[in-house]
XYZ file of C-alpha atoms in Angstrom:
483
model
C -93.517 148.592 -325.612
C -92.713 148.903 -321.305
C -91.257 152.358 -321.665
C -94.432 153.496 -322.829
C -96.515 152.162 -319.204
C -95.563 153.511 -316.038
C -93.362 152.117 -313.345
C -96.013 150.494 -311.478
C -97.847 148.916 -314.765
C -94.469 147.838 -316.127
C -93.122 146.067 -312.984
C -94.459 143.642 -310.336
C -94.978 145.589 -307.066
C -98.645 143.515 -306.820
C -97.712 140.814 -305.326
C -98.981 137.813 -307.648
C -95.893 135.829 -307.768
C -96.827 135.091 -303.581
C -97.968 131.622 -303.225
C -101.372 132.613 -302.176
C -102.018 134.420 -305.298
C -100.507 130.805 -307.378
C -102.200 128.653 -305.629
C -105.382 130.431 -307.092
C -104.148 130.216 -310.414
C -103.698 126.608 -310.445
C -107.172 125.929 -308.746
C -108.695 127.991 -311.741
C -107.122 125.896 -313.966
C -108.124 122.685 -312.126
C -111.244 123.669 -310.122
C -112.932 121.201 -308.090
C -116.351 120.273 -308.509
C -118.212 116.896 -307.387
C -119.933 116.039 -310.933
C -118.084 116.786 -313.356
C -114.317 117.429 -311.916
C -114.046 114.979 -308.603
C -110.573 114.984 -308.767
C -110.100 119.023 -309.501
C -108.167 120.874 -307.099
C -110.092 121.708 -303.609
C -110.217 125.562 -302.561
C -109.290 125.943 -299.382
C -107.538 129.465 -299.803
C -110.429 131.442 -300.013
C -112.178 132.717 -296.551
C -115.801 133.233 -297.716
C -118.576 132.352 -295.837
C -121.070 130.522 -297.648
C -122.295 128.895 -294.518
C -125.551 131.178 -294.030
C -126.092 132.645 -297.258
C -129.602 130.610 -297.454
C -130.474 132.992 -294.123
C -130.200 135.813 -296.753
C -131.841 134.300 -299.890
C -134.690 133.393 -297.307
C -135.433 136.862 -296.274
C -135.196 137.977 -299.990
C -138.192 135.706 -300.760
C -140.068 136.940 -298.143
C -139.227 140.897 -298.767
C -138.910 140.523 -302.896
C -140.662 144.238 -303.246
C -137.271 145.208 -301.932
C -135.792 143.890 -305.229
C -138.390 145.777 -307.008
C -137.038 149.235 -305.748
C -140.575 149.507 -303.754
C -140.411 150.382 -300.099
C -142.752 152.443 -297.734
C -141.965 155.984 -298.975
C -142.536 157.110 -295.255
C -139.299 155.830 -293.992
C -137.193 156.283 -296.849
C -134.182 158.774 -296.795
C -134.913 159.428 -300.423
C -137.116 162.362 -301.403
C -140.782 161.572 -302.049
C -140.522 162.417 -305.645
C -140.907 160.483 -308.497
C -139.984 156.920 -308.799
C -138.053 155.553 -306.378
C -136.067 153.212 -308.922
C -134.993 156.875 -310.624
C -134.001 158.561 -307.394
C -131.612 155.516 -306.850
C -130.215 155.212 -310.115
C -129.115 159.159 -310.022
C -127.815 159.010 -306.602
C -124.308 159.573 -306.590
C -123.837 161.529 -303.264
C -120.115 160.117 -302.177
C -121.553 160.779 -298.337
C -123.549 157.823 -298.864
C -127.477 156.926 -298.045
C -127.929 157.912 -294.343
C -130.214 155.204 -293.394
C -127.566 152.581 -294.695
C -124.835 154.195 -292.626
C -127.126 154.482 -289.438
C -127.469 150.726 -289.668
C -124.046 149.698 -290.005
C -123.320 152.364 -287.320
C -125.790 150.019 -285.213
C -124.599 146.842 -286.769
C -120.869 147.643 -285.482
C -122.312 148.477 -281.716
C -124.388 145.447 -281.593
C -121.078 143.059 -282.536
C -119.380 144.912 -279.686
C -122.099 144.406 -276.881
C -123.382 147.810 -277.293
C -120.038 148.562 -275.199
C -119.307 151.488 -277.549
C -121.300 153.922 -279.429
C -120.555 154.954 -283.456
C -121.041 158.027 -284.892
C -122.913 157.200 -288.459
C -121.120 160.650 -289.663
C -117.890 159.328 -288.781
C -117.999 156.637 -291.147
C -116.967 156.694 -294.167
C -118.303 153.944 -297.396
C -115.683 151.984 -299.676
C -115.947 149.763 -302.006
C -114.468 146.796 -299.881
C -112.262 146.125 -296.694
C -109.672 146.622 -299.251
C -110.777 150.136 -300.557
C -110.592 151.309 -296.984
C -107.424 150.209 -295.867
C -105.735 151.931 -299.137
C -107.029 155.269 -298.254
C -106.240 154.950 -294.609
C -102.499 154.227 -296.184
C -103.067 157.644 -298.417
C -104.447 159.689 -295.567
C -101.870 158.522 -293.015
C -98.620 158.272 -294.445
C -96.188 159.141 -297.446
C -94.085 156.825 -299.722
C -91.745 155.543 -298.236
C -93.116 155.633 -294.784
C -93.551 152.624 -293.066
C -96.842 151.005 -291.077
C -95.693 147.692 -288.282
C -97.792 144.933 -288.645
C -97.803 141.444 -287.016
C -97.171 138.084 -288.245
C -98.375 136.411 -289.827
C -101.033 138.314 -291.410
C -103.199 138.175 -294.555
C -101.081 137.950 -297.327
C -103.437 140.497 -299.397
C -101.723 143.405 -297.272
C -98.888 143.620 -299.283
C -100.979 144.656 -302.294
C -103.700 146.563 -300.898
C -101.352 148.524 -298.623
C -98.357 148.827 -300.505
C -99.002 148.491 -303.935
C -100.014 152.159 -305.168
C -99.679 154.255 -301.493
C -95.848 153.049 -301.401
C -96.115 152.428 -297.976
C -93.464 150.269 -296.750
C -94.846 147.509 -293.985
C -91.970 145.998 -291.391
C -92.696 142.458 -289.473
C -93.928 142.678 -285.991
C -92.206 138.597 -285.362
C -94.796 137.162 -283.267
C -94.112 133.554 -282.012
C -95.623 129.601 -281.246
C -94.114 129.663 -278.085
C -96.992 132.127 -276.780
C -99.284 131.392 -279.505
C -98.111 134.426 -282.166
C -99.533 136.551 -278.836
C -98.134 140.382 -279.581
C -95.666 141.211 -277.133
C -94.017 144.540 -276.009
C -90.539 143.191 -276.920
C -92.000 142.822 -280.173
C -93.404 145.513 -280.311
C -90.239 147.162 -279.455
C -87.959 145.307 -282.000
C -89.882 146.386 -284.850
C -89.691 149.803 -284.402
C -86.155 149.745 -283.528
C -85.736 147.816 -286.797
C -87.487 149.647 -289.373
C -85.651 153.050 -287.880
C -82.070 151.205 -288.666
C -83.918 150.831 -292.027
C -84.255 155.078 -291.673
C -87.779 154.238 -292.057
C -90.707 156.209 -290.459
C -93.006 154.902 -288.586
C -96.294 155.915 -288.975
C -98.855 153.733 -287.047
C -99.164 149.648 -286.559
C -101.714 147.782 -288.772
C -103.443 144.994 -286.853
C -106.678 142.119 -287.694
C -108.509 141.865 -285.204
C -109.978 138.972 -285.077
C -106.567 137.807 -286.888
C -106.347 136.613 -289.980
C -104.830 133.996 -290.440
C -104.450 133.167 -286.733
C -108.507 132.828 -286.284
C -107.847 134.276 -282.539
C -109.201 137.621 -280.627
C -106.599 139.956 -279.508
C -106.882 139.748 -275.671
C -107.490 142.389 -272.924
C -102.943 142.309 -272.323
C -102.146 142.491 -275.939
C -104.103 145.526 -277.086
C -103.118 147.315 -273.791
C -99.696 147.220 -275.101
C -100.972 148.298 -278.028
C -102.128 151.640 -276.929
C -99.142 152.010 -274.754
C -96.658 151.530 -277.329
C -98.759 154.134 -279.632
C -99.086 156.366 -277.209
C -95.609 156.627 -276.433
C -94.350 157.049 -280.614
C -97.325 159.052 -281.182
C -98.528 156.998 -283.848
C -101.593 155.543 -285.381
C -103.453 152.300 -285.079
C -105.239 151.219 -287.928
C -107.700 147.882 -286.343
C -109.167 145.935 -289.655
C -112.028 144.844 -287.455
C -113.624 142.576 -290.640
C -114.155 139.430 -289.083
C -115.454 140.890 -285.641
C -119.037 139.238 -285.847
C -117.359 135.483 -286.623
C -116.273 135.384 -283.087
C -118.157 131.778 -282.377
C -116.386 131.033 -279.090
C -114.652 132.387 -275.968
C -113.096 134.559 -275.309
C -115.310 137.518 -276.742
C -114.163 140.070 -278.925
C -112.891 143.167 -277.672
C -112.533 146.100 -280.162
C -109.722 148.773 -279.671
C -112.207 151.185 -279.480
C -113.253 149.140 -276.543
C -109.896 148.682 -275.198
C -109.233 152.394 -275.308
C -112.442 152.953 -273.361
C -110.530 151.960 -270.117
C -107.105 152.321 -270.793
C -105.352 154.206 -267.969
C -103.482 157.022 -270.288
C -106.477 157.587 -272.343
C -107.632 160.810 -269.889
C -103.447 161.624 -269.993
C -103.921 164.656 -271.767
C -102.831 163.037 -275.392
C -105.273 162.819 -278.536
C -105.040 158.732 -279.509
C -108.612 158.364 -279.932
C -107.648 160.443 -282.942
C -105.498 158.624 -283.969
C -107.355 154.916 -283.509
C -108.940 154.416 -287.249
C -111.271 151.173 -287.545
C -111.891 148.975 -290.834
C -114.522 146.983 -291.521
C -117.267 145.035 -294.100
C -120.270 142.917 -294.970
C -117.716 140.802 -297.209
C -116.873 138.226 -293.967
C -119.821 139.253 -290.967
C -122.681 138.533 -294.065
C -120.590 136.853 -296.048
C -121.422 139.252 -299.319
C -118.054 140.113 -300.888
C -119.442 140.483 -304.117
C -121.260 143.550 -302.667
C -117.912 145.142 -302.318
C -119.401 146.998 -299.030
C -116.436 148.342 -296.931
C -116.234 151.449 -294.071
C -113.742 153.280 -292.289
C -114.557 154.581 -288.684
C -112.495 157.014 -286.934
C -113.254 159.953 -284.515
C -110.693 162.347 -286.577
C -112.404 165.001 -288.687
C -109.288 165.497 -291.070
C -109.305 161.799 -291.886
C -112.837 161.507 -292.058
C -112.815 164.524 -294.935
C -110.143 163.143 -296.756
C -111.348 159.721 -297.012
C -115.047 160.668 -298.104
C -113.060 162.642 -300.608
C -111.096 159.567 -301.781
C -114.497 157.422 -301.635
C -115.247 158.793 -305.017
C -112.813 156.569 -306.509
C -114.397 153.204 -305.180
C -118.128 153.428 -304.406
C -120.736 151.309 -302.792
C -123.728 151.428 -305.879
C -126.759 153.285 -304.222
C -128.672 150.353 -305.192
C -126.719 148.013 -302.761
C -126.616 150.541 -299.965
C -130.637 150.325 -300.520
C -131.021 147.066 -300.134
C -128.570 146.460 -297.558
C -130.837 149.104 -295.163
C -133.304 147.713 -295.708
C -132.075 144.137 -294.844
C -129.823 145.278 -291.384
C -133.704 147.678 -290.363
C -135.076 144.149 -289.124
C -133.382 143.802 -286.364
C -134.834 140.636 -285.091
C -133.248 139.353 -288.563
C -129.800 140.702 -287.777
C -129.726 139.391 -284.912
C -130.964 135.770 -285.688
C -128.534 135.821 -288.947
C -125.500 137.039 -286.516
C -126.448 134.187 -284.074
C -126.718 131.318 -286.320
C -123.742 132.151 -288.713
C -121.785 132.471 -285.246
C -123.430 128.526 -284.334
C -122.625 127.415 -287.973
C -119.170 128.387 -287.693
C -118.512 126.861 -284.767
C -119.923 123.596 -285.764
C -118.028 124.081 -288.752
C -114.329 124.464 -286.564
C -115.315 121.811 -284.865
C -115.288 119.497 -288.539
C -112.303 120.648 -289.462
C -110.002 120.674 -286.306
C -111.529 116.906 -286.162
C -110.914 115.648 -289.223
C -107.243 116.941 -289.313
C -107.032 116.046 -285.939
C -107.670 112.536 -287.467
C -105.413 112.977 -290.065
C -102.235 113.857 -287.158
C -102.559 117.519 -287.565
C -103.182 119.930 -284.938
C -103.956 123.470 -285.243
C -104.011 126.431 -283.342
C -106.693 126.944 -281.109
C -108.734 130.125 -282.320
C -112.082 130.755 -281.682
C -113.001 133.334 -284.787
C -112.811 133.569 -288.310
C -113.236 131.535 -291.069
C -110.313 129.246 -291.418
C -107.524 127.463 -289.178
C -103.821 128.160 -288.716
C -102.597 124.620 -289.092
C -99.468 122.842 -287.879
C -97.929 120.921 -290.447
C -94.143 120.678 -289.123
C -94.102 117.403 -288.480
C -94.387 116.705 -292.387
C -91.658 118.676 -293.426
C -88.475 116.900 -294.956
C -86.115 119.674 -292.742
C -87.118 122.424 -290.886
C -86.843 124.938 -293.788
C -89.035 127.240 -295.907
C -87.444 125.403 -299.056
C -89.147 122.106 -297.464
C -92.289 124.103 -296.639
C -92.743 125.399 -300.879
C -91.754 121.437 -301.387
C -94.717 120.506 -299.207
C -96.783 122.954 -300.583
C -96.124 121.986 -304.135
C -97.463 118.426 -303.148
C -100.860 119.586 -301.666
C -101.805 121.602 -304.410
C -100.284 119.136 -307.229
C -100.520 115.788 -305.570
C -103.772 116.192 -303.088
C -105.180 118.633 -305.265
C -106.436 121.117 -302.173
C -105.390 125.009 -302.422
C -103.815 125.793 -298.717
C -102.013 129.238 -298.153
C -98.318 128.630 -297.174
C -97.423 130.434 -294.015
C -94.325 132.108 -295.976
C -96.948 133.802 -297.776
C -98.608 135.405 -294.953
C -94.699 136.252 -293.207
C -94.881 133.802 -290.807
C -91.363 133.334 -289.148
C -91.245 129.597 -288.538
C -91.513 127.040 -291.597
C -94.706 124.637 -291.643
C -97.380 126.631 -291.011
C -100.524 126.702 -293.019
C -103.930 129.117 -293.562
C -106.837 125.790 -294.464
C -110.375 127.757 -294.572
C -113.522 125.895 -293.932
C -116.513 128.208 -294.739
C -116.294 128.417 -298.659
C -117.481 125.080 -299.344
C -120.484 122.236 -298.683
C -120.470 120.195 -296.037
C -119.376 117.001 -298.714
C -117.045 118.696 -300.284
C -114.659 119.506 -297.116
C -114.751 115.587 -296.374
C -113.552 115.082 -299.088
C -110.536 117.668 -298.515
C -110.281 116.092 -295.029
C -109.649 113.141 -296.666
C -107.436 113.652 -299.025
C -105.235 115.236 -296.161
C -105.429 112.142 -294.359
C -104.115 109.702 -297.078
C -101.376 112.139 -297.605
C -100.475 113.274 -293.829
C -100.499 109.281 -292.720
C -98.491 108.245 -296.065
C -96.278 110.445 -295.121
C -95.419 109.402 -291.783
C -95.634 105.800 -292.539
C -92.950 106.319 -295.145
C -91.130 107.638 -292.526
C -91.590 104.777 -290.236
C -90.778 102.610 -292.773
C -87.679 104.370 -293.379
C -86.789 104.154 -290.235
C -86.963 101.080 -289.152
C -85.186 100.031 -292.541
C -82.378 101.919 -291.465
C -82.564 100.606 -288.027
C -82.409 97.298 -290.098
C -79.413 98.257 -291.535
C -77.529 99.489 -289.052
C -78.313 96.297 -286.614
C -77.000 94.133 -289.420
C -73.893 96.266 -289.963
C -73.558 95.944 -286.337
C -73.898 92.229 -286.236
C -71.374 91.727 -289.289
C -68.826 94.268 -287.251
C -69.597 91.749 -284.630
C -69.165 88.499 -286.309
C -66.236 89.635 -288.402
C -63.742 90.351 -285.733
C -64.779 86.975 -283.904
C -64.401 84.698 -286.632
C -61.095 85.982 -287.391
C -60.297 85.777 -283.753
C -61.810 82.082 -284.400
C -59.444 80.943 -287.637
C -56.770 82.248 -285.307
C -57.141 79.905 -283.190
C -57.482 77.243 -285.142
C -54.293 78.144 -286.732
C -52.640 78.173 -283.506
C -53.607 74.603 -282.771
C -52.658 73.261 -286.085
C -48.906 73.769 -285.259
C -49.208 73.049 -281.214
């Protein structure tokens, strides 16, 4: 039967065998519920923002007319004839609603402190950031060509970027020694490794703020990156879907901001045409189900091609209409972003404090919906086999779904991504108590083992000391008997 299917349908190129996806499957079999299944698995592998959904619900309650397709027709970007419902139902222009694209461009500018400008006409709507990243790969690379990507990285990229496009990803190995920061050496080493593998490198894919690190890229890192891609004449794809979640210093610097002040920008190169931004409303506004993503580029050929490709995954017209109305209220938009960041910071502090109470530390972070957690001290050995053993215990015994660092292509065993914004405060408290009980138990077992080992060694040592001493005494007694 398999020979009747395509190669993609017949073989597992999707990446579902990654622990990242396997953990989700186990969660779905035995999901936690505080009343109906309190011993179930708590989902901490989902980077979803549920902390501020009540603000959107409140806005909708006050503006119910929007959900009934009623609007002041003077402000609509649609024709004034017939009903609004009919216009939205029949609208199918894959360029998107101009009013919605305008609001998205303004939102992106606000998040970047109004230091850069975005032209709505250079923005392509896609069905989520997943589609945006894949579309850019189709536009920028042929099957078998490669993009470099810093590790650790979002496990879904193995599916989003590689599966259908057949583009290769080559890891830029980053280290905990410098807090997983991007360096010139790491960039060059990855490029040379790709060349040895006979791979043509077309660009670098970054996430800023980082998933899974929860950190923003520094000015130095961005300048290293710009220097590198200018010298190699390749592209940058900057996935900035967490840009509005930055809740602490340092502030977010977009690749577009770094480009403005870069010393080589005005040296006659075309780097601005080789920088492409991915954004969505899934994380900042907590609307993953609305499937709103986008590509922004100064490259007209990319915009033209991506717009045509977007017809395979459009954002519905009613979604665009609803969100354009929400975003057009500037005061609400600013209130939401500010309050959301405040709540994220509070929840992040709760997570870090709870883990510290369990003897577990995190990489210092300032953005995102997760922590990059150091559990190296809980490993049986410094190996990825030991990491998988620990992960399986956490899934099946502790009943928490977290993502092991190996699924994020981390080069150091013992790191895990743990999400904190997709659950209630009460559920997070349950999760933290489970982690504490587990971690403290491991440490106590090891202390008891070490004490028992020391006691055993001491006993053996004493026996060793006493044994020759008793032999000597017996010898002395024997000698005195026959004197």
